[in-house]
Coordinates of N, CA and C in Angstrom, one line a residue:
M1172 N -20.2 -49.2 56.1 CA -20.4 -49.8 54.7 C -20.5 -48.6 53.8
I1173 N -21.6 -47.6 54.2 CA -21.6 -46.5 53.2 C -20.6 -45.7 53.1
K1174 N -19.8 -45.4 54.1 CA -18.6 -44.5 54.4 C -17.6 -44.9 53.6
R1175 N -17.5 -46.6 53.6 CA -16.4 -47.4 52.6 C -16.8 -47.0 51.3
T1176 N -18.0 -47.2 50.8 CA -18.6 -47.1 49.3 C -17.9 -45.8 48.8
L1177 N -18.6 -44.6 49.8 CA -18.4 -43.2 49.3 C -16.7 -43.0 49.3
S1178 N -15.9 -43.5 50.2 CA -14.5 -43.4 49.9 C -13.8 -44.0 48.6
R1179 N -14.4 -45.2 48.3 CA -13.8 -45.9 47.0 C -14.2 -45.0 45.8
L1180 N -15.6 -44.4 45.9 CA -16.1 -43.7 44.7 C -15.2 -42.2 44.7
A1181 N -14.8 -42.0 45.7 CA -13.9 -40.5 45.7 C -12.4 -41.0 45.0
V1182 N -12.0 -42.0 45.7 CA -10.9 -42.3 45.1 C -10.7 -42.8 43.6
T1183 N -11.7 -43.3 43.3 CA -12.0 -43.6 41.6 C -12.2 -42.3 41.0
G1184 N -13.2 -41.5 41.5 CA -13.2 -40.2 40.7 C -12.0 -39.4 40.5
A1185 N -11.3 -39.4 41.8 CA -10.1 -38.5 41.7 C -9.0 -39.3 40.7
A1186 N -9.0 -40.5 40.5 CA -8.3 -41.3 39.6 C -8.6 -40.9 38.3
V1187 N -9.7 -41.0 37.8 CA -10.5 -40.7 36.4 C -10.1 -39.3 36.0
A1188 N -10.4 -38.3 37.1 CA -9.9 -36.8 36.9 C -8.5 -36.8 36.4
L1189 N -7.8 -37.4 37.2 CA -6.2 -37.4 36.6 C -5.9 -37.9 35.4
V1190 N -6.6 -38.9 35.1 CA -6.2 -39.4 33.8 C -6.8 -38.5 32.6
G1191 N -7.8 -38.2 33.0 CA -8.6 -37.0 32.0 C -7.5 -35.9 31.7
L1192 N -7.0 -35.5 32.8 CA -6.0 -34.2 32.8 C -4.7 -34.7 32.2
T1193 N -4.4 -35.7 32.2 CA -3.0 -36.2 31.7 C -3.4 -36.2 30.2
A1194 N -4.4 -37.0 29.9 CA -4.5 -37.2 28.6 C -4.9 -36.0 27.6
A1195 N -5.3 -34.8 28.2 CA -5.7 -33.6 27.5 C -4.5 -32.8 27.2
S1196 N -3.5 -33.1 28.1 CA -2.5 -32.2 27.9 C -1.4 -32.7 27.0
P1197 N -0.5 -31.8 26.4 CA 0.5 -32.1 25.3 C 1.3 -33.1 26.0
A1198 N 2.3 -34.0 25.4 CA 3.2 -35.0 25.9 C 4.3 -34.3 26.1
L1199 N 5.2 -34.6 26.8 CA 6.5 -33.9 26.9 C 7.6 -34.9 25.8
A1200 N 8.5 -34.1 25.1 CA 9.2 -34.9 24.2 C 10.1 -36.0 24.8
G1201 N 10.9 -36.4 24.5 CA 12.1 -37.3 24.5 C 11.9 -37.8 23.1
N1202 N 12.1 -39.0 22.8 CA 11.9 -39.4 21.3 C 10.4 -39.6 21.1
E1203 N 10.0 -39.2 20.1 CA 8.5 -39.3 19.8 C 8.5 -40.2 18.4
G1204 N 7.5 -40.9 18.3 CA 7.3 -41.7 17.2 C 7.9 -43.2 17.3
P1205 N 7.9 -44.0 16.3 CA 7.6 -43.5 14.7 C 6.4 -43.2 14.5
L1206 N 6.0 -42.3 13.8 CA 4.7 -42.0 13.3 C 4.7 -42.5 12.0
W1207 N 3.8 -43.4 11.6 CA 3.6 -44.2 10.4 C 2.7 -43.5 9.3
Y1208 N 2.9 -43.8 7.9 CA 2.2 -43.6 7.0 C 1.7 -44.9 6.4
G1209 N 0.8 -45.6 7.1 CA 0.6 -46.9 6.8 C 1.6 -48.0 6.7
D1210 N 2.0 -48.5 5.9 CA 3.2 -49.3 5.8 C 4.3 -48.7 4.7
R1211 N 4.1 -47.4 4.4 CA 4.9 -46.7 3.3 C 6.3 -45.9 4.0
G1212 N 5.8 -45.3 5.3 CA 7.3 -44.5 5.6 C 6.8 -44.0 7.3
T1213 N 7.9 -43.6 7.9 CA 7.9 -43.4 9.1 C 8.6 -42.0 9.2
V1214 N 8.4 -41.3 10.4 CA 9.2 -40.1 10.8 C 9.2 -40.3 12.5
T1215 N 10.5 -40.1 13.0 CA 10.5 -40.0 14.3 C 11.2 -38.8 14.8
F1216 N 10.8 -38.3 16.0 CA 11.8 -37.1 16.8 C 12.6 -37.7 17.5
N1217 N 14.0 -37.3 17.2 CA 15.1 -37.8 18.1 C 15.4 -36.5 19.3
D1218 N 15.3 -36.8 20.3 CA 15.5 -36.0 21.5 C 16.8 -35.5 21.4
D1219 N 18.0 -36.5 21.1 CA 19.2 -36.1 21.3 C 19.6 -35.4 19.9
G1220 N 19.7 -34.3 19.9 CA 20.1 -33.7 18.7 C 18.7 -32.8 18.2
D1221 N 17.4 -32.8 18.7 CA 16.3 -32.2 18.1 C 16.2 -32.2 16.7
D1222 N 16.3 -33.5 16.1 CA 16.1 -33.7 14.8 C 15.3 -34.6 14.3
I1223 N 14.8 -34.9 13.2 CA 14.1 -36.3 12.7 C 14.8 -37.2 12.1
T1224 N 14.4 -38.4 12.0 CA 14.5 -39.4 11.2 C 13.3 -39.8 10.5
V1225 N 13.6 -39.9 9.1 CA 12.4 -40.3 8.3 C 13.0 -41.4 7.4
C1226 N 12.0 -42.5 7.2 CA 12.3 -43.9 6.5 C 11.3 -44.2 5.5
D1227 N 11.7 -44.4 4.3 CA 10.7 -44.8 3.4 C 10.7 -46.3 3.4
K1228 N 9.7 -47.0 3.6 CA 9.5 -48.4 4.0 C 9.2 -49.2 2.7
R1229 N 9.0 -48.7 1.7 CA 8.5 -49.2 0.4 C 9.3 -49.0 -0.9
A1230 N 9.4 -50.0 -1.8 CA 10.1 -49.8 -2.7 C 9.1 -49.7 -4.0
D1231 N 8.4 -48.5 -3.8 CA 7.3 -48.3 -4.7 C 7.4 -47.1 -5.8
G1232 N 8.4 -46.6 -5.9 CA 8.9 -45.5 -6.7 C 8.4 -44.1 -6.0
Y1233 N 8.0 -44.1 -4.9 CA 7.6 -43.0 -4.1 C 8.4 -42.8 -2.8
G1234 N 8.7 -41.6 -2.4 CA 9.5 -41.4 -1.3 C 8.4 -41.1 -0.2
V1235 N 9.0 -40.6 0.8 CA 8.3 -40.0 2.0 C 9.1 -38.7 2.3
T1236 N 8.0 -37.7 2.8 CA 9.0 -36.4 3.7 C 8.3 -36.3 5.0
G1237 N 9.0 -36.2 6.1 CA 8.9 -35.9 7.5 C 9.0 -34.6 7.8
Y1238 N 8.2 -34.1 8.7 CA 8.5 -32.7 9.2 C 8.3 -32.7 10.6
L1239 N 9.0 -31.8 11.4 CA 8.7 -31.3 12.6 C 8.2 -30.0 12.4
E1240 N 6.9 -29.5 13.0 CA 6.2 -28.4 12.9 C 5.7 -28.0 14.2
R1241 N 5.3 -26.7 14.2 CA 4.7 -25.9 15.1 C 3.7 -25.1 14.6
L1242 N 2.8 -24.5 15.5 CA 2.0 -23.4 15.2 C 2.6 -22.2 14.8
N1243 N 2.3 -21.1 13.9 CA 3.0 -20.0 13.9 C 2.6 -19.0 15.2
S1244 N 3.2 -18.0 15.2 CA 3.0 -17.1 16.5 C 1.8 -16.7 16.8
N1245 N 0.8 -16.6 15.6 CA -0.6 -16.4 16.2 C -1.6 -17.4 16.3
G1246 N -1.1 -18.7 16.2 CA -1.9 -19.8 16.1 C -2.9 -20.1 15.1
T1247 N -2.5 -19.5 13.9 CA -3.6 -19.7 12.6 C -2.9 -20.6 11.7
G1248 N -1.7 -21.0 11.9 CA -1.1 -22.0 10.7 C 0.1 -22.6 11.1
L1249 N 0.6 -23.5 10.3 CA 1.7 -24.4 10.5 C 2.9 -23.7 10.1
V1250 N 4.3 -23.8 10.8 CA 5.5 -23.6 10.5 C 6.1 -24.9 10.3
Y1251 N 6.8 -25.2 9.1 CA 7.7 -26.3 9.3 C 9.1 -26.1 9.7
V1252 N 9.3 -26.5 10.9 CA 10.8 -26.4 11.4 C 11.7 -27.1 10.9
I1253 N 11.5 -28.4 10.8 CA 12.6 -29.2 10.0 C 11.9 -30.0 8.9
K1254 N 12.3 -30.2 7.8 CA 11.8 -31.1 6.6 C 12.7 -31.9 6.4
E1255 N 12.6 -33.5 6.0 CA 13.5 -34.1 5.7 C 12.9 -35.2 4.6
D1256 N 13.5 -35.5 3.6 CA 12.9 -36.5 2.4 C 13.7 -37.7 2.5
D1257 N 13.1 -38.9 2.3 CA 13.7 -40.0 2.1 C 12.7 -40.8 0.9
G1258 N 13.7 -41.5 0.4 CA 13.2 -42.3 -1.1 C 14.1 -42.6 -2.0
G1259 N 14.2 -43.7 -2.5 CA 15.2 -44.1 -3.7 C 16.5 -44.6 -3.2
D1260 N 16.2 -45.0 -1.8 CA 17.8 -45.5 -1.3 C 17.3 -46.4 -0.1
S1261 N 18.2 -47.4 0.3 CA 17.9 -48.0 1.3 C 18.2 -47.2 2.6
G1262 N 17.8 -47.7 3.8 CA 18.0 -47.0 5.0 C 17.3 -45.8 5.1
C1263 N 17.4 -45.0 6.2 CA 16.7 -43.7 6.6 C 17.6 -42.5 6.5
D1264 N 16.9 -41.4 6.5 CA 17.7 -40.3 6.4 C 17.3 -39.4 7.6
R1265 N 18.4 -38.7 8.2 CA 18.4 -38.0 9.6 C 18.5 -36.6 9.4
S1266 N 17.8 -35.7 9.9 CA 18.2 -34.3 9.5 C 19.4 -33.8 10.5
N1267 N 19.8 -32.8 10.2 CA 20.9 -32.1 11.0 C 20.9 -30.5 10.6
N1268 N 20.0 -30.0 11.5 CA 20.2 -28.5 11.1 C 20.1 -27.6 12.4
G1269 N 20.4 -28.2 13.6 CA 20.9 -27.4 14.8 C 19.9 -26.8 15.3
Y1270 N 18.5 -27.2 15.0 CA 17.3 -26.6 15.8 C 17.0 -26.8 17.1
D1271 N 16.9 -26.0 18.1 CA 16.4 -26.4 19.5 C 15.0 -26.3 19.8
M1272 N 14.5 -27.3 20.1 CA 12.8 -26.9 20.3 C 12.4 -26.8 21.7
I1273 N 13.6 -26.6 22.5 CA 13.1 -26.3 24.1 C 12.4 -25.2 24.2
G1274 N 11.4 -25.4 25.1 CA 10.5 -24.2 25.7 C 9.1 -24.4 25.6
N1275 N 8.3 -23.7 25.3 CA 6.9 -23.8 25.9 C 6.1 -23.8 24.3
I1276 N 6.4 -23.8 23.4 CA 5.9 -24.0 22.0 C 5.5 -25.4 21.9
S1277 N 4.2 -25.9 21.3 CA 3.8 -27.3 21.0 C 4.7 -27.6 19.7
H1278 N 5.1 -28.7 19.4 CA 5.5 -29.1 18.2 C 4.7 -30.4 17.9
G1279 N 5.0 -30.8 16.7 CA 4.3 -32.3 16.3 C 4.7 -32.6 14.9
L1280 N 4.8 -33.8 14.7 CA 5.3 -34.7 13.7 C 4.3 -34.8 12.4
A1281 N 4.9 -34.8 11.4 CA 3.7 -35.0 10.0 C 4.9 -36.2 9.2
V1282 N 4.1 -36.8 8.5 CA 4.8 -37.7 7.6 C 4.0 -37.7 6.3
C1283 N 4.5 -37.4 5.1 CA 3.5 -37.5 3.9 C 4.5 -38.3 2.9
W1284 N 3.4 -39.1 2.2 CA 3.9 -40.1 1.0 C 3.9 -39.1 -0.1
H1285 N 4.7 -39.3 -1.1 CA 4.8 -38.9 -2.3 C 3.9 -39.1 -3.5
G1286 N 3.1 -40.1 -2.9 CA 1.8 -40.7 -4.1 C 0.8 -39.9 -3.7
T1287 N -0.4 -40.4 -3.6 CA -1.4 -39.5 -3.4 C -1.9 -39.9 -1.8
G1288 N -2.6 -38.7 -1.2 CA -3.4 -38.7 -0.1 C -2.8 -37.6 0.7
S1289 N -3.5 -37.7 2.0 CA -3.0 -36.6 3.0 C -1.7 -37.0 3.9
C1290 N -1.3 -36.0 4.5 CA -0.3 -36.4 5.3 C -0.7 -36.8 6.7
V1291 N -0.1 -37.5 7.5 CA -0.4 -38.1 8.6 C 0.4 -37.0 9.9
R1292 N -0.7 -36.7 11.0 CA -0.1 -36.0 11.9 C 0.0 -36.4 13.3
S1293 N 0.9 -36.3 14.0 CA 0.8 -36.6 15.5 C 0.2 -35.5 16.3
N1294 N 0.0 -36.1 17.6 CA -0.5 -34.9 18.6 C 0.7 -34.1 18.8
W1295 N 0.5 -32.8 19.4 CA 1.4 -32.0 19.7 C 2.1 -32.2 21.1
Y1296 N 3.3 -31.9 21.2 CA 4.0 -32.1 22.3 C 4.9 -31.1 22.7
F1297 N 5.6 -31.1 24.1 CA 6.8 -30.1 24.1 C 8.0 -30.6 24.5
D1298 N 9.1 -30.1 24.1 CA 10.4 -30.6 24.7 C 10.5 -30.5 26.1
E1299 N 11.4 -31.0 26.8 CA 11.6 -31.2 28.1 C 12.8 -30.2 28.5

């Protein structure tokens, strides 16, 4: 009885540790997003082409800007790798800049509304 209980505790502890390690590490890319700025707009990373799609979701007179960003080489600030605006028309805009994000540098998404307020940022992730 005690042996069975200890065995179950060991399996549960190992599972919890694995989930903790997985949650703490950056995700691998594929398509990421959409990352929403409330109901105002989105940005999505497209693995096929390593670009972003930005969608303004409200006809409120303001657009949105989406970014693919990474940390600079010394890790003290952000570098905007791709910037794409959308607003004033129907549909979404997709960037087309030839950037290849493969490697061991973490990237993240950001979407900013052209009204007031801060940008919304995703977690960091790597490309596959």
